[in-house]
Tab-separated table of C-alpha atoms in Angstrom:
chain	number	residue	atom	x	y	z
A	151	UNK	CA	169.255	-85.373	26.829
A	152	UNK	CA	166.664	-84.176	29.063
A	153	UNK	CA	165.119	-80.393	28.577
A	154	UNK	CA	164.205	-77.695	31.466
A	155	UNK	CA	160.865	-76.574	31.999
A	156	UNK	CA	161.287	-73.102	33.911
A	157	UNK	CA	158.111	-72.199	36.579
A	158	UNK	CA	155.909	-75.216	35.103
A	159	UNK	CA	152.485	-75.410	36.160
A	160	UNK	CA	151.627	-77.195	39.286
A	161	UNK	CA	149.480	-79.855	37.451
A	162	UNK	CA	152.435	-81.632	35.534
A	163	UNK	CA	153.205	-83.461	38.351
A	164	UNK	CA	150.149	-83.091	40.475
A	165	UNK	CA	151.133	-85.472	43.618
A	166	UNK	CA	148.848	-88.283	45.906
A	167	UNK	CA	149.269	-90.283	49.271
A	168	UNK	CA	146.423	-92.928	50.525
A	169	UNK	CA	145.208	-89.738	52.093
A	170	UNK	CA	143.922	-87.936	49.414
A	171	UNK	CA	144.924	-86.797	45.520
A	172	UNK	CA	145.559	-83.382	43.745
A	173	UNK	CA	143.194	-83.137	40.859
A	174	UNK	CA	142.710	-80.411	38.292
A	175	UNK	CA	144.306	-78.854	35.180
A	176	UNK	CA	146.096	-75.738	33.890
A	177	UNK	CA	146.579	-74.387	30.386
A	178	UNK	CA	149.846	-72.206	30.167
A	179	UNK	CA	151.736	-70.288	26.712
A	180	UNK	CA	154.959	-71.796	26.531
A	181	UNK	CA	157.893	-70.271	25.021
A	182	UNK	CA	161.554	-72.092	24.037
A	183	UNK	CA	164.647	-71.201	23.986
A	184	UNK	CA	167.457	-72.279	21.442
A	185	UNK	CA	168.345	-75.040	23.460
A	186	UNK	CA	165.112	-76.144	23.595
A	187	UNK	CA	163.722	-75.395	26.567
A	188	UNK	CA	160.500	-74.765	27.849
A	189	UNK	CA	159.070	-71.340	29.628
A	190	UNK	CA	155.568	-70.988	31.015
A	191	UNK	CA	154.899	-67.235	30.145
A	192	UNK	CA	152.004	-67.386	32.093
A	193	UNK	CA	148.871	-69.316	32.958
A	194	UNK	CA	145.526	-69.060	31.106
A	195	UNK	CA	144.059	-70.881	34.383
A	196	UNK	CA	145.138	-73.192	37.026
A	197	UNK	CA	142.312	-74.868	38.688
A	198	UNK	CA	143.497	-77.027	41.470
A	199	UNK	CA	142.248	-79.127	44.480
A	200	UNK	CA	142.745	-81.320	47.224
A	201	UNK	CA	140.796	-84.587	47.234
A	202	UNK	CA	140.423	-86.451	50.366
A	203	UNK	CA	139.458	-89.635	50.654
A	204	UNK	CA	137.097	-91.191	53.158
A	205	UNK	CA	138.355	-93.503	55.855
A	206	UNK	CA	136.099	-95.730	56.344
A	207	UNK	CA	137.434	-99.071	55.448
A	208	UNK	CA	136.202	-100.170	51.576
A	209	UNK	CA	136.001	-96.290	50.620
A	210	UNK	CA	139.377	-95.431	50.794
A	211	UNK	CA	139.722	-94.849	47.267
A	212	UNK	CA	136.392	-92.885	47.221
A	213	UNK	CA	136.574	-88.618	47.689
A	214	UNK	CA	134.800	-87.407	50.671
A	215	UNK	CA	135.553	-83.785	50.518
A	216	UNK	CA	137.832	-81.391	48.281
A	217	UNK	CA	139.535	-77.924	49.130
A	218	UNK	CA	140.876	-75.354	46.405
A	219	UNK	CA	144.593	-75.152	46.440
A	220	UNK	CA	145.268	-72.858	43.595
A	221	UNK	CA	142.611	-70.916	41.444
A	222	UNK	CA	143.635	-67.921	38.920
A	223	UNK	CA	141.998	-68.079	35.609
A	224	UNK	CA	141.630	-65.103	32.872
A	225	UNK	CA	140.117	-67.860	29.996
A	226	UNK	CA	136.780	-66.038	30.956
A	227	UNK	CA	137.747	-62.677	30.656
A	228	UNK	CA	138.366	-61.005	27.349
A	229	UNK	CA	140.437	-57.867	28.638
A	230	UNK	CA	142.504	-59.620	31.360
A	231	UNK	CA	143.141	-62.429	28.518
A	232	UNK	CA	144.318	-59.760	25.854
A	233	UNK	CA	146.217	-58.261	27.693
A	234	UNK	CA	148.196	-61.016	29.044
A	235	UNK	CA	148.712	-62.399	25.291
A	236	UNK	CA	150.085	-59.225	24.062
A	237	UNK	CA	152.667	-59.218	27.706
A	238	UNK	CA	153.581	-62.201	26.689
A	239	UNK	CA	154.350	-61.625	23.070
A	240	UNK	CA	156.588	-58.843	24.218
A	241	UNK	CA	158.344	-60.828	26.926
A	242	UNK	CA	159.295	-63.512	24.655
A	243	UNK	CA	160.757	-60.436	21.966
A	244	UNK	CA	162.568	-59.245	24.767
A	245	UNK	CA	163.677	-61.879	26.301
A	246	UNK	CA	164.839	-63.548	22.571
A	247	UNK	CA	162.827	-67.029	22.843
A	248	UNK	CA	159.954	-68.029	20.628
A	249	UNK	CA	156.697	-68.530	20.979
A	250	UNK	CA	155.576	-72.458	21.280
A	251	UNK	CA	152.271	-72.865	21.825
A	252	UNK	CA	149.520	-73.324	24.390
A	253	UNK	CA	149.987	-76.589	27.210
A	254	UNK	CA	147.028	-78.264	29.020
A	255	UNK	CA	147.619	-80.475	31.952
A	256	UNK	CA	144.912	-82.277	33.075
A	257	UNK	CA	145.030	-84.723	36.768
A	258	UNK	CA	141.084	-85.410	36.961
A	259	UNK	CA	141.063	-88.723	35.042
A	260	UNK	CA	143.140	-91.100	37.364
A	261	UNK	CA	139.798	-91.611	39.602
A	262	UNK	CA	136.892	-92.297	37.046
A	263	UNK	CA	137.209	-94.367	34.073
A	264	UNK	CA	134.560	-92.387	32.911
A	265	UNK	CA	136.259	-89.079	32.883
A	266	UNK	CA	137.005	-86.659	30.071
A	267	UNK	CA	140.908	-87.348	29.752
A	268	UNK	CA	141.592	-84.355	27.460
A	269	UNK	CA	140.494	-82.946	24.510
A	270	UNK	CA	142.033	-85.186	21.090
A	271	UNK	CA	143.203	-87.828	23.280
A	272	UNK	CA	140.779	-91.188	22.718
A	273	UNK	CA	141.821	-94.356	24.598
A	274	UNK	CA	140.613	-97.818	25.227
A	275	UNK	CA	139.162	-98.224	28.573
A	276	UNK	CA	141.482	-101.051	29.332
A	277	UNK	CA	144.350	-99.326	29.103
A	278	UNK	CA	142.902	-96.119	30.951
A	279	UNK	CA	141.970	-98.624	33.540
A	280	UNK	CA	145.908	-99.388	33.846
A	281	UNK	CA	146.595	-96.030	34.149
A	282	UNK	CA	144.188	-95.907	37.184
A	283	UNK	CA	145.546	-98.562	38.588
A	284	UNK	CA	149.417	-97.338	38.596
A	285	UNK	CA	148.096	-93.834	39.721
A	286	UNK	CA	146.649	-95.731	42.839
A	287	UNK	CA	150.030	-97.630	43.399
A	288	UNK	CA	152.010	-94.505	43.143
A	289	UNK	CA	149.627	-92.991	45.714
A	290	UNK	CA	150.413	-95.870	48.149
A	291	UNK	CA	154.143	-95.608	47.618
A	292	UNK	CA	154.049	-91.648	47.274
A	293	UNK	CA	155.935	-91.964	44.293
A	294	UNK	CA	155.382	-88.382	42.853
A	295	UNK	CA	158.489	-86.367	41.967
A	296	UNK	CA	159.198	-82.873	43.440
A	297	UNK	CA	159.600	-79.624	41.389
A	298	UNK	CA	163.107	-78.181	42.143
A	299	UNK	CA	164.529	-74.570	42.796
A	300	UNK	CA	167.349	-73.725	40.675
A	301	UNK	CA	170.165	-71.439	42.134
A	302	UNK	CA	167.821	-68.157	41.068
A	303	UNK	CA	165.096	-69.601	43.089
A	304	UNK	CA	163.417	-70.538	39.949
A	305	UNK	CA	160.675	-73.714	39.936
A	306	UNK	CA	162.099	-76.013	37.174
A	307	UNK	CA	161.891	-79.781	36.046
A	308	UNK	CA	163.639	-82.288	33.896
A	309	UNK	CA	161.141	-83.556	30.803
A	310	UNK	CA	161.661	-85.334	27.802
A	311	UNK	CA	159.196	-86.192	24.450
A	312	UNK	CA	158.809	-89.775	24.045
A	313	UNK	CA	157.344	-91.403	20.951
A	314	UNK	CA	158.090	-92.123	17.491
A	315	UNK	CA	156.888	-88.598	16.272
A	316	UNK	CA	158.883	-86.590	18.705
A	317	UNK	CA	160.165	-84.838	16.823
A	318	UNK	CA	156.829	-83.166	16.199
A	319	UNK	CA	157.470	-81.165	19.232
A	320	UNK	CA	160.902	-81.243	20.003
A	321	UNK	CA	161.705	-79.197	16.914
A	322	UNK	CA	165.448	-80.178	15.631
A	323	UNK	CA	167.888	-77.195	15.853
A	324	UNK	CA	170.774	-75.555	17.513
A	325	UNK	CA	169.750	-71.580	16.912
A	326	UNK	CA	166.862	-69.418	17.507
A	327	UNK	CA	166.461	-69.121	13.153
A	328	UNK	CA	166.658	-72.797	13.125
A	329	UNK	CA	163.694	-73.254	15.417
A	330	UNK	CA	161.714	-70.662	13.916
A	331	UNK	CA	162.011	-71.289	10.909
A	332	UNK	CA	160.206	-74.861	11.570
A	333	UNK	CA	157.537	-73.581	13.787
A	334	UNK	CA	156.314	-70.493	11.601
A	335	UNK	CA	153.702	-72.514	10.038
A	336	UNK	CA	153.149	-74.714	12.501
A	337	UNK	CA	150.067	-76.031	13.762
A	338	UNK	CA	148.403	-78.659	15.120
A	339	UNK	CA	148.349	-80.184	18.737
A	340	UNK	CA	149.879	-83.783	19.950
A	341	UNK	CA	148.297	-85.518	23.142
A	342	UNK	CA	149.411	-87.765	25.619
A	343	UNK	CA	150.784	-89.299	29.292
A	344	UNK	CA	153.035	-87.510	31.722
A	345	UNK	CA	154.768	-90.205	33.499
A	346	UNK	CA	157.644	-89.731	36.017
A	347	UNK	CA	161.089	-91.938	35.853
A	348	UNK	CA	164.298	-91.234	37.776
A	349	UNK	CA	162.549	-87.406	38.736
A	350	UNK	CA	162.326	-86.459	34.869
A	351	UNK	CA	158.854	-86.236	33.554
A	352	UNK	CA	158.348	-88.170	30.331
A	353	UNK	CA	156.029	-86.590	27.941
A	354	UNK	CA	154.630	-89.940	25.783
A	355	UNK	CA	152.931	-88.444	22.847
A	356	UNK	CA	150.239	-91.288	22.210
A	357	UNK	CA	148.601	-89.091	18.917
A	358	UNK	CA	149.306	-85.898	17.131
A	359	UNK	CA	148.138	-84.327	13.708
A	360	UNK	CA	151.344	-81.369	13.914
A	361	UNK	CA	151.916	-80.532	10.297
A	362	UNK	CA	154.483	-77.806	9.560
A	363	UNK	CA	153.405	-76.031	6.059
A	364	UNK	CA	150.449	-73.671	5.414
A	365	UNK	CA	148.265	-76.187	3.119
A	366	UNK	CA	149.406	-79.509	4.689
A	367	UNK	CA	146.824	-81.822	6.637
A	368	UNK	CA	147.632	-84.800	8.818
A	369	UNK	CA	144.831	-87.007	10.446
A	370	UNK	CA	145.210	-88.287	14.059
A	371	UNK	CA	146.823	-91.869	14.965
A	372	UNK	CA	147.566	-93.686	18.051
A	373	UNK	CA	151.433	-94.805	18.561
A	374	UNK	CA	149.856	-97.662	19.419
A	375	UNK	CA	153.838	-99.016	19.779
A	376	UNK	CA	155.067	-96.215	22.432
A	377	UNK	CA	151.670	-97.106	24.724
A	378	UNK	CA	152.778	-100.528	24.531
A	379	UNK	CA	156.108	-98.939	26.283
A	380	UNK	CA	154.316	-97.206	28.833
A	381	UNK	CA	152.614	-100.245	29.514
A	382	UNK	CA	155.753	-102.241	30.268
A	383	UNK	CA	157.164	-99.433	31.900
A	384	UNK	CA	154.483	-99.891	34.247
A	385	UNK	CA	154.040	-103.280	34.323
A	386	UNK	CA	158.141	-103.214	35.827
A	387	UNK	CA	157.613	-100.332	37.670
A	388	UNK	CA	159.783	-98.205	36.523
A	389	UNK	CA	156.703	-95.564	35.140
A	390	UNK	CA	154.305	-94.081	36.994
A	391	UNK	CA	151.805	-91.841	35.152
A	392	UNK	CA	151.154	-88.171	36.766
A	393	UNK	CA	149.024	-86.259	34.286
A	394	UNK	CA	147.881	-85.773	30.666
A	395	UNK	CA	148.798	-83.241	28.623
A	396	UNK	CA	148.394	-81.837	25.027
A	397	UNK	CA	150.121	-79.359	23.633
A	398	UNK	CA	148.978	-77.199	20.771
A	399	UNK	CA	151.819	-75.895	19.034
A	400	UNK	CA	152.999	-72.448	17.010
A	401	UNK	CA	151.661	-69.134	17.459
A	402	UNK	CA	148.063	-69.931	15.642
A	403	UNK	CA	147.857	-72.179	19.254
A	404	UNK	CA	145.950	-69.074	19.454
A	405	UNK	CA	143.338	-69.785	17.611
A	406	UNK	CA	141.862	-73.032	20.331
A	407	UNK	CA	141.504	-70.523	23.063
A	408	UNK	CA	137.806	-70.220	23.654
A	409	UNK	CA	137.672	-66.574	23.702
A	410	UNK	CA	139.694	-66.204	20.566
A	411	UNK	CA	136.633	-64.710	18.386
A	412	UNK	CA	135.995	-61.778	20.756
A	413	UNK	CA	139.892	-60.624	20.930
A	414	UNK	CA	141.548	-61.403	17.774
A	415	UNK	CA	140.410	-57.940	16.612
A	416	UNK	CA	142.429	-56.199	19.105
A	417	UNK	CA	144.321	-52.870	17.872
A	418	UNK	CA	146.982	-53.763	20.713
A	419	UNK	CA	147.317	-57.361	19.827
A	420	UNK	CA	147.580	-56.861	16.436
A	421	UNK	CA	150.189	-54.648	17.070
A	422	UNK	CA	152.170	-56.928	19.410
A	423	UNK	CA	151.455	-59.658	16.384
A	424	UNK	CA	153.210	-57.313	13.938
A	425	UNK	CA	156.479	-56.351	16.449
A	426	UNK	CA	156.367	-60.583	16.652
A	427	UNK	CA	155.936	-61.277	13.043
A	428	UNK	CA	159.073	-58.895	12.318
A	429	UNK	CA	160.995	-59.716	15.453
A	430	UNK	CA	160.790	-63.670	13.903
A	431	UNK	CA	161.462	-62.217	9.879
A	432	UNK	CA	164.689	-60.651	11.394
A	433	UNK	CA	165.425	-64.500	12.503
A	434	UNK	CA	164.561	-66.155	9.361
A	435	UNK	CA	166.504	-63.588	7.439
A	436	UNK	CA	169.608	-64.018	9.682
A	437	UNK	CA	169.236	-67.726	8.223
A	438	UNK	CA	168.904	-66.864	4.623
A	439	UNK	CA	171.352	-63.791	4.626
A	440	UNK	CA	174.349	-65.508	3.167
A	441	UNK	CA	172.122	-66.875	0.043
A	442	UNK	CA	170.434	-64.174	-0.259
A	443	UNK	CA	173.380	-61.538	-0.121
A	444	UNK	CA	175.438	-64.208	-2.783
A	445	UNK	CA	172.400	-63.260	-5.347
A	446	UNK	CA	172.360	-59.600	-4.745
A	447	UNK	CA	176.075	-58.051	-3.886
A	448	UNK	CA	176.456	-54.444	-3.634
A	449	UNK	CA	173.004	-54.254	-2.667
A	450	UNK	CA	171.228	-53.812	1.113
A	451	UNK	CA	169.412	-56.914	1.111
A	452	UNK	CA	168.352	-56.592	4.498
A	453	UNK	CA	167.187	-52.710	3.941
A	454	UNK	CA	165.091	-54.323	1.008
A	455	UNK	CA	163.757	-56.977	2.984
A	456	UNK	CA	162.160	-54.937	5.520
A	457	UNK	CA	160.799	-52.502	2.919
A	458	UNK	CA	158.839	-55.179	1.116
A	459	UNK	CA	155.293	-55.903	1.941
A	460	UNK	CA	154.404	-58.530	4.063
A	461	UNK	CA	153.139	-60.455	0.556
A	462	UNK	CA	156.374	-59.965	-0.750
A	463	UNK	CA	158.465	-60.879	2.161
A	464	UNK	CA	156.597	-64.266	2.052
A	465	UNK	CA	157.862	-64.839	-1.019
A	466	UNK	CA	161.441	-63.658	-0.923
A	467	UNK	CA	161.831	-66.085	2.312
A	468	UNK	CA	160.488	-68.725	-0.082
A	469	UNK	CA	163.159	-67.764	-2.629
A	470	UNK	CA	165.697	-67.979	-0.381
A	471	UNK	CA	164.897	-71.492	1.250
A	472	UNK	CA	165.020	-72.786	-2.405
A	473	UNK	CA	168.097	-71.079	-3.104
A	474	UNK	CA	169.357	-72.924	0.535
A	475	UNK	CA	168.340	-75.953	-1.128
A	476	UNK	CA	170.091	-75.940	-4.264
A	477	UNK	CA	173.200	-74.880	-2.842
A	478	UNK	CA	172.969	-77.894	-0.169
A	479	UNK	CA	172.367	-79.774	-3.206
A	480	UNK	CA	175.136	-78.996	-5.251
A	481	UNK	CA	177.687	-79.007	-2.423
A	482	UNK	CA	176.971	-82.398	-1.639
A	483	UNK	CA	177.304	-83.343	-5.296
């Protein structure tokens, strides 16, 4: 079932003609709903251009001149970028989503072979060639999808995760304490290909390392069988790639942004952290309640829940999840 992406950055589906070629990136926060659903919060920078090509016969693949389209960037700036975090935090409170994580888009690699796809992502030069190659057919064709206004007026597309670890980033889950509860400790980033089929874009995750505990490590891989996909998809045109992406996911997404070291110490953003870190505790909780309130009746769990440290609170969640666990167990037995 496909999701929504509300007001998604221009660079997902950054379009072409034998004219000339969009190229640049973006890097947005993302928030989700419970269905899923994806928000851009706002942009961290959207850098994008028009590329014409020459027309001279032989160089009409080759640029001749570019013009800036879009330009708005904060990544530089350590006041405008705190400040925009710390909106954003309180958006998503008040607007009951969760935080996701950070999304880069990137459009520059479809022209040189020997371009910097995107950070995590390593591919042989082969198959980036292919990729090339269907960019350039899609251009001829004009192929590229168009982002749609819902009945608010709203910018939104149809996407989809595709690949046999999908469910790294399409986090299972019906209810806000569901999702949250997964993506508290996540962390990690996946990378892949944005490619366009029947106006949906398909997200292929090619490689991720998205672990979802505190102490847990996972190493990189390459789904070397859902590029073999893309490939075919390709090959009977049915795919045609659009960007690159990677997606850094859970709040300590954070943590990549260049500037982090010079704002983390922020009074204000610590305090936004704090209203986030008990606005997602009130979640969890609403999860746990029933366990927790069958091991303590006649008392005001939740009263005692919120008058526990932050140490302890770690712990009681803990408690409860195991207490989850053995009652699953025992109901099933």
């Amino acid at each position: 079932m496909p999701l929504t992406f509300y007001n998604p950055p221009s660079s997902i589906l950054a379009s072409g003609t034998t004219e000339g070629v969009a190229i640049g990136g973006s890097k947005s926060i993302i928030s989700i709903d419970s269905n899923h659903n994806f928000y851009n919060e706002g942009n961290i920078y959207t850098e994008m251009s028009w590329a014409k090509f020459y027309e001279e016969e032989g160089l009409a693949d080759q640029i001749d001149t570019f013009t800036t389209t879009e330009y708005d960037s904060i990544r530089e700036d350590p006041e405008a970028l705190t400040d925009a975090i710390i909106k954003i935090i309180y958006q998503i409170i008040n607007n009951q989503k969760i935080f996701y994580g950070i999304a880069d888009f990137e459009v520059d690699a479809f022209l040189d072979v020997n371009t910097t796809v995107i950070p995590g992502l390593k591919l042989d030069y082969k198959i980036i060639n292919k990729f090339m190659e269907a960019h350039q057919r899609s251009r001829e064709k004009n192929l590229f999808p168009t982002i749609n206004l819902n009945e608010k007026g709203i910018k939104t597309i149809k996407f989809e995760f595709q690949g046999s670890k999908k469910n790294n980033l399409h986090i299972k889950g019906s209810k806000l304490e569901d999702l949250i509860n997964r993506l508290r400790l996540a962390k990690g980033f996946a990378v892949g290909l944005v490619c366009t089929s029947t106006n949906a874009a398909n997200l292929y995750i090619m490689s991720d390392n998205i672990v979802f505990s505190k102490d847990e490590l996972a190493e990189l891989y390459i789904d070397e069988e859902n590029i073999d996909l893309i490939e075919y998809g390709i090959k009977r045109k049915i795919l045609f790639p659009i960007s690159y992406f990677r997606i850094d996911i859970g709040i300590r997404s954070l943590e990549t942004l260049e500037l982090w070291d010079k704002i983390k110490d922020s009074a204000e953003l610590n305090k936004a952290f704090g209203y986030y870190d008990r606005y997602i505790n009130a979640l969890i909780y609403k999860k746990y309640k029933p366990a927790a309130q069958s091991e303590k009746i006649g008392r005001n769990s939740e009263d005692d829940f919120y008058n526990m440290t932050p140490k302890e609170r770690k712990r009681a969640l803990k408690d409860m999840e195991k207490t989850i666990e053995l009652l699953t167990k025992e109901y099933k037995e």
